[in-house]
Amino acid sequence: QAYSGTPPEEKEKIIWVRFENADLNDTSRNMEFHEIHSTGNEPPLLLMIGYSDGMQVWSIPISGEAQELFSVRHGPVRAARILPAPQISAQKCDNFAEKRPLLGVCKSIGSSGTSPPYCCVDLYSLRTGEMVKSIQFKTPIYDLHCNKRILVVVLQEKIAAFDSCTFTKKFFVTSCYPCPGPNMNPIALGSRWLAYAENKLIRCHQSRGGACGDNIQSYTATVISAAKTIKTGLTMVGKVVTQLTGTLPSGATEEEILAHSNIRRSPLVPGIITIIDTETVAEGQVLVSEDSDSDGIVAHFPAHEKPICCMAFNPSGMLLVTTDTLGHDFHVFQILTHPWSSSQSAVHHLYTLHRGETEAKVQDISFSHDCRWVVVSTLRGTSHVFPINPYGGQPCVRTHMSPRVVNRMSRFQKSAGLEEIEQELTSKQGGRCSPVPGLSSSPSGSPLHGKLNSQDTYNNFTNNNPGNPRLLPLPSLTVVLPLAQIKQPMTLGTITKRTGPYLFGAGCFSIKAPCKSKPAPQISPSKSVGGEFCVAAVFGSSRSWFANNPGLKREKDQSKQFVVESLYIISCYGSLVEHVLEPRPLSTAPKISDDTPLEMMTCPRASWTLVRTPQWNELQPPFNANHPLLLAADAVQYYQYLLAGLVPPGSPGPITRHESYDSLASDHSGQEDEEWLSQVEIVTHTGPHRRLWMGPQFQFKTIHPSGQTTVISSSSSVLQSHGPSDTPQPLLDFDTDDLDLNSLRIQPVRSEPVSMPGSSRPVSDRRGVSTVIDATS
């Protein structure tokens, strides 16, 4: 039944939304998504919605039909996570294997009922429905993070990490910088590294590099800064006047009291980030100080001048995106570790993503799977789409118009020897002087980057070898503007199906601004404090094809027709919208080449209405064995046992590691072997950057056959011979049947460049008698 404009009172208020990564969509550990055993399936989108009363979990598979996996009403939930199956070994077993999958929840009323609100983490089994563990704290919990190694509980200015197999405390951090919000203590958890905001900069642990000066303040930013300065001055004058008139008691204000207390305790430095390795860090308290060693500390560097607001690792864990409380610029860092200490590590500031001049707090950061696109969502409800490269450099047509990631340098740049030219110019002058955009050396004017010296240049560029990337020169900083800014509308028009995709027609709503064609609802659905909107974004394969042709079967390569994956954005109104992103060369460019800048067209393609109503039935555990979350947990656990060389539960006999591959497949081992061999890529050697025939010292002439003989022009540089007086020899006629190159007695000598059109050097200046081209070059 189609409906439009349902009363807002019937929808429950949404507090937070988030896309979750769990066993259900784990492409690396879930055998269903492995390429060899693929059946055309792709991982579903896993979506969690937190209401003012309870929470809900949705799955949107590639078919586009949304499926509700979990729904409960037990009071407000601040944070929730579906814990992935832990990584096990012969020495480390999972104590909760029979209870998984587990759901970690931080509710207002804990399991004990006597503790303060939001001060305990309860772990529930979705298989049995019982609570298997409760972790109590004295202070409120702000967020939960987890991976296959640890469960991280985020408190105010503190972080506590627990082992994912036993949930015993592994380490804790007490030196976090207090952020004003919305994330009271922002952290980023990758597959192994944990990044958090440190409250001090310790010089002995500081890594090389870090944030560079942006130097991109525009006229608008200057005007805004001047207005703020005037406002601050007027405010101070007003406070002095009120104190003199006696309306305000003379003395220090709250800010001054707080500042004095901080100075008395120890001055806190904002914008510092510490990255620790959760595997090698020592148990107990993690303390970064002058007296502590650097065990487990991967990097320690300044990222911003203001307090950190939000940060996130990319899927590989090598890139870190950070934002500050102003929200003008977002920084992208590449982390290059050193096995000795964090002071030997390097942090390359690859990009500054410039959002704008107005203040906005970031609430969500998401990468595409190939790390060429990053989406940053603010509390204003806008999602900004930026193009980046995992290795840095200016995004252009060559890097982002291909469905695959391209190398840092094109074949032309390699063969033309542009790196050698750039090396010579850099070593002579220093700084940014390369004639090739995107290949310049270290950014000039940065106080954190030392000057380039000849020894580092020698180490980095000898024999066309990039050398040690932790040494100078550091890569250049690139400023990138958003190609698209997408804001979710308040209403989506007529929804034809409750959980199915709804296709948008032309002009359904504007992307740049909220829809204003309909009056605003009387009760604003899930507006946060201060008019802030919670949104979350994620990249995924397109699901709108199903709504177009529900009877057709999805082809395997249908999702590869787009250069960029679709962008899914869930808003605080409970509407999930799929946006199709189409990058293209800049339309105003006079000529399209590999270095042409990009522009992007965005189009909403489909929508799902997922908000819960008060009449909605709850869906609570225990669940059946065929529940998608339980099936995924079983598959990942089985795979983890095989990787560890252990016997999976319920297995008929011991399975060795060598037999683990065939045990997951069918009995047709021959077919599997053939399938595996077809995907093996054999590389016997690496070819040179520049082939011999690509250089300018050779010319190619057309050979005209004449009967049984081949005539080679005397002006050809291939077989041209000179006598003692350097006079050209007559035409050479060779019989192609009796041609014997050995009888020519051509001695291999070093080839000299011949005169090219426009060159002042005569041909007769060449030394030597002849030139030989090796056929195998």
PDB file of N, CA and C in Angstrom, residues 685-721:
ATOM      1  N   HIS A 685      60.087 -11.492 -14.319  1.00  0.00           N
ATOM      2  CA  HIS A 685      61.066 -10.420 -14.142  1.00  0.00           C
ATOM      3  C   HIS A 685      60.341  -9.098 -14.308  1.00  0.00           C
ATOM      4  N   THR A 686      60.996  -8.050 -13.886  1.00  0.00           N
ATOM      5  CA  THR A 686      60.477  -6.693 -14.036  1.00  0.00           C
ATOM      6  C   THR A 686      61.208  -6.008 -15.174  1.00  0.00           C
ATOM      7  N   GLY A 687      60.468  -5.542 -16.140  1.00  0.00           N
ATOM      8  CA  GLY A 687      61.065  -4.894 -17.285  1.00  0.00           C
ATOM      9  C   GLY A 687      61.610  -3.521 -16.956  1.00  0.00           C
ATOM     10  N   PRO A 688      62.467  -2.984 -17.820  1.00  0.00           N
ATOM     11  CA  PRO A 688      63.019  -1.645 -17.568  1.00  0.00           C
ATOM     12  C   PRO A 688      61.947  -0.570 -17.717  1.00  0.00           C
ATOM     13  N   HIS A 689      62.209   0.578 -17.104  1.00  0.00           N
ATOM     14  CA  HIS A 689      61.269   1.687 -17.205  1.00  0.00           C
ATOM     15  C   HIS A 689      61.159   2.180 -18.644  1.00  0.00           C
ATOM     16  N   ARG A 690      62.289   2.170 -19.361  1.00  0.00           N
ATOM     17  CA  ARG A 690      62.291   2.697 -20.721  1.00  0.00           C
ATOM     18  C   ARG A 690      62.922   1.669 -21.644  1.00  0.00           C
ATOM     19  N   ARG A 691      62.136   1.227 -22.593  1.00  0.00           N
ATOM     20  CA  ARG A 691      62.658   0.291 -23.583  1.00  0.00           C
ATOM     21  C   ARG A 691      63.674   1.004 -24.492  1.00  0.00           C
ATOM     22  N   LEU A 692      64.524   0.185 -25.104  1.00  0.00           N
ATOM     23  CA  LEU A 692      65.581   0.753 -25.920  1.00  0.00           C
ATOM     24  C   LEU A 692      65.012   1.522 -27.102  1.00  0.00           C
ATOM     25  N   TRP A 693      63.937   0.991 -27.675  1.00  0.00           N
ATOM     26  CA  TRP A 693      63.387   1.625 -28.881  1.00  0.00           C
ATOM     27  C   TRP A 693      62.534   2.858 -28.549  1.00  0.00           C
ATOM     28  N   MET A 694      62.336   3.142 -27.232  1.00  0.00           N
ATOM     29  CA  MET A 694      61.559   4.318 -26.867  1.00  0.00           C
ATOM     30  C   MET A 694      62.419   5.572 -26.760  1.00  0.00           C
ATOM     31  N   GLY A 695      63.739   5.406 -26.851  1.00  0.00           N
ATOM     32  CA  GLY A 695      64.615   6.559 -26.742  1.00  0.00           C
ATOM     33  C   GLY A 695      64.686   7.342 -28.047  1.00  0.00           C
ATOM     34  N   PRO A 696      65.237   8.538 -28.007  1.00  0.00           N
ATOM     35  CA  PRO A 696      65.283   9.384 -29.213  1.00  0.00           C
ATOM     36  C   PRO A 696      66.478   9.108 -30.125  1.00  0.00           C
ATOM     37  N   GLN A 697      67.369   8.143 -29.770  1.00  0.00           N
ATOM     38  CA  GLN A 697      68.584   7.980 -30.550  1.00  0.00           C
ATOM     39  C   GLN A 697      68.424   7.014 -31.720  1.00  0.00           C
ATOM     40  N   PHE A 698      67.215   6.509 -31.972  1.00  0.00           N
ATOM     41  CA  PHE A 698      67.001   5.573 -33.066  1.00  0.00           C
ATOM     42  C   PHE A 698      65.900   6.098 -33.978  1.00  0.00           C
ATOM     43  N   GLN A 699      66.039   5.789 -35.255  1.00  0.00           N
ATOM     44  CA  GLN A 699      65.018   6.111 -36.238  1.00  0.00           C
ATOM     45  C   GLN A 699      64.545   4.831 -36.888  1.00  0.00           C
ATOM     46  N   PHE A 700      63.289   4.794 -37.265  1.00  0.00           N
ATOM     47  CA  PHE A 700      62.713   3.630 -37.918  1.00  0.00           C
ATOM     48  C   PHE A 700      62.314   4.013 -39.337  1.00  0.00           C
ATOM     49  N   LYS A 701      62.788   3.242 -40.286  1.00  0.00           N
ATOM     50  CA  LYS A 701      62.539   3.502 -41.703  1.00  0.00           C
ATOM     51  C   LYS A 701      61.713   2.367 -42.291  1.00  0.00           C
ATOM     52  N   THR A 702      61.009   2.685 -43.345  1.00  0.00           N
ATOM     53  CA  THR A 702      60.214   1.669 -44.053  1.00  0.00           C
ATOM     54  C   THR A 702      61.102   0.938 -45.040  1.00  0.00           C
ATOM     55  N   ILE A 703      61.051  -0.407 -45.024  1.00  0.00           N
ATOM     56  CA  ILE A 703      61.842  -1.236 -45.931  1.00  0.00           C
ATOM     57  C   ILE A 703      60.955  -1.619 -47.103  1.00  0.00           C
ATOM     58  N   HIS A 704      61.360  -1.243 -48.315  1.00  0.00           N
ATOM     59  CA  HIS A 704      60.579  -1.545 -49.521  1.00  0.00           C
ATOM     60  C   HIS A 704      61.172  -2.776 -50.188  1.00  0.00           C
ATOM     61  N   PRO A 705      60.436  -3.864 -50.298  1.00  0.00           N
ATOM     62  CA  PRO A 705      60.972  -5.077 -50.961  1.00  0.00           C
ATOM     63  C   PRO A 705      61.080  -4.862 -52.472  1.00  0.00           C
ATOM     64  N   SER A 706      62.140  -5.406 -53.075  1.00  0.00           N
ATOM     65  CA  SER A 706      62.346  -5.320 -54.516  1.00  0.00           C
ATOM     66  C   SER A 706      62.734  -6.703 -55.010  1.00  0.00           C
ATOM     67  N   GLY A 707      61.763  -7.468 -55.457  1.00  0.00           N
ATOM     68  CA  GLY A 707      62.022  -8.829 -55.908  1.00  0.00           C
ATOM     69  C   GLY A 707      62.412  -9.708 -54.751  1.00  0.00           C
ATOM     70  N   GLN A 708      63.579 -10.359 -54.861  1.00  0.00           N
ATOM     71  CA  GLN A 708      64.080 -11.228 -53.808  1.00  0.00           C
ATOM     72  C   GLN A 708      65.046 -10.496 -52.883  1.00  0.00           C
ATOM     73  N   THR A 709      65.255  -9.216 -53.089  1.00  0.00           N
ATOM     74  CA  THR A 709      66.222  -8.486 -52.277  1.00  0.00           C
ATOM     75  C   THR A 709      65.512  -7.434 -51.456  1.00  0.00           C
ATOM     76  N   THR A 710      66.147  -7.005 -50.421  1.00  0.00           N
ATOM     77  CA  THR A 710      65.641  -5.959 -49.535  1.00  0.00           C
ATOM     78  C   THR A 710      66.594  -4.780 -49.585  1.00  0.00           C
ATOM     79  N   VAL A 711      66.073  -3.627 -49.882  1.00  0.00           N
ATOM     80  CA  VAL A 711      66.889  -2.424 -49.998  1.00  0.00           C
ATOM     81  C   VAL A 711      66.751  -1.618 -48.725  1.00  0.00           C
ATOM     82  N   ILE A 712      67.869  -1.323 -48.116  1.00  0.00           N
ATOM     83  CA  ILE A 712      67.887  -0.503 -46.907  1.00  0.00           C
ATOM     84  C   ILE A 712      68.478   0.848 -47.263  1.00  0.00           C
ATOM     85  N   SER A 713      67.755   1.900 -46.943  1.00  0.00           N
ATOM     86  CA  SER A 713      68.193   3.242 -47.325  1.00  0.00           C
ATOM     87  C   SER A 713      69.527   3.582 -46.664  1.00  0.00           C
ATOM     88  N   SER A 714      70.336   4.328 -47.384  1.00  0.00           N
ATOM     89  CA  SER A 714      71.631   4.712 -46.825  1.00  0.00           C
ATOM     90  C   SER A 714      71.498   5.714 -45.701  1.00  0.00           C
ATOM     91  N   SER A 715      70.359   6.396 -45.638  1.00  0.00           N
ATOM     92  CA  SER A 715      70.188   7.361 -44.549  1.00  0.00           C
ATOM     93  C   SER A 715      69.699   6.704 -43.278  1.00  0.00           C
ATOM     94  N   SER A 716      69.480   5.386 -43.318  1.00  0.00           N
ATOM     95  CA  SER A 716      69.011   4.711 -42.117  1.00  0.00           C
ATOM     96  C   SER A 716      70.127   4.640 -41.097  1.00  0.00           C
ATOM     97  N   SER A 717      69.754   4.866 -39.859  1.00  0.00           N
ATOM     98  CA  SER A 717      70.753   4.819 -38.781  1.00  0.00           C
ATOM     99  C   SER A 717      70.945   3.417 -38.254  1.00  0.00           C
ATOM    100  N   VAL A 718      70.269   2.434 -38.855  1.00  0.00           N
ATOM    101  CA  VAL A 718      70.364   1.078 -38.329  1.00  0.00           C
ATOM    102  C   VAL A 718      71.606   0.386 -38.857  1.00  0.00           C
ATOM    103  N   LEU A 719      71.742   0.377 -40.179  1.00  0.00           N
ATOM    104  CA  LEU A 719      72.874  -0.335 -40.765  1.00  0.00           C
ATOM    105  C   LEU A 719      73.760   0.623 -41.562  1.00  0.00           C
ATOM    106  N   GLN A 720      73.761   1.863 -41.213  1.00  0.00           N
ATOM    107  CA  GLN A 720      74.591   2.837 -41.924  1.00  0.00           C
ATOM    108  C   GLN A 720      76.044   2.692 -41.489  1.00  0.00           C
ATOM    109  N   SER A 721      76.932   2.674 -42.440  1.00  0.00           N
ATOM    110  CA  SER A 721      78.351   2.494 -42.147  1.00  0.00           C
ATOM    111  C   SER A 721      79.134   3.665 -42.718  1.00  0.00           C
TER     112      SER A 721
END
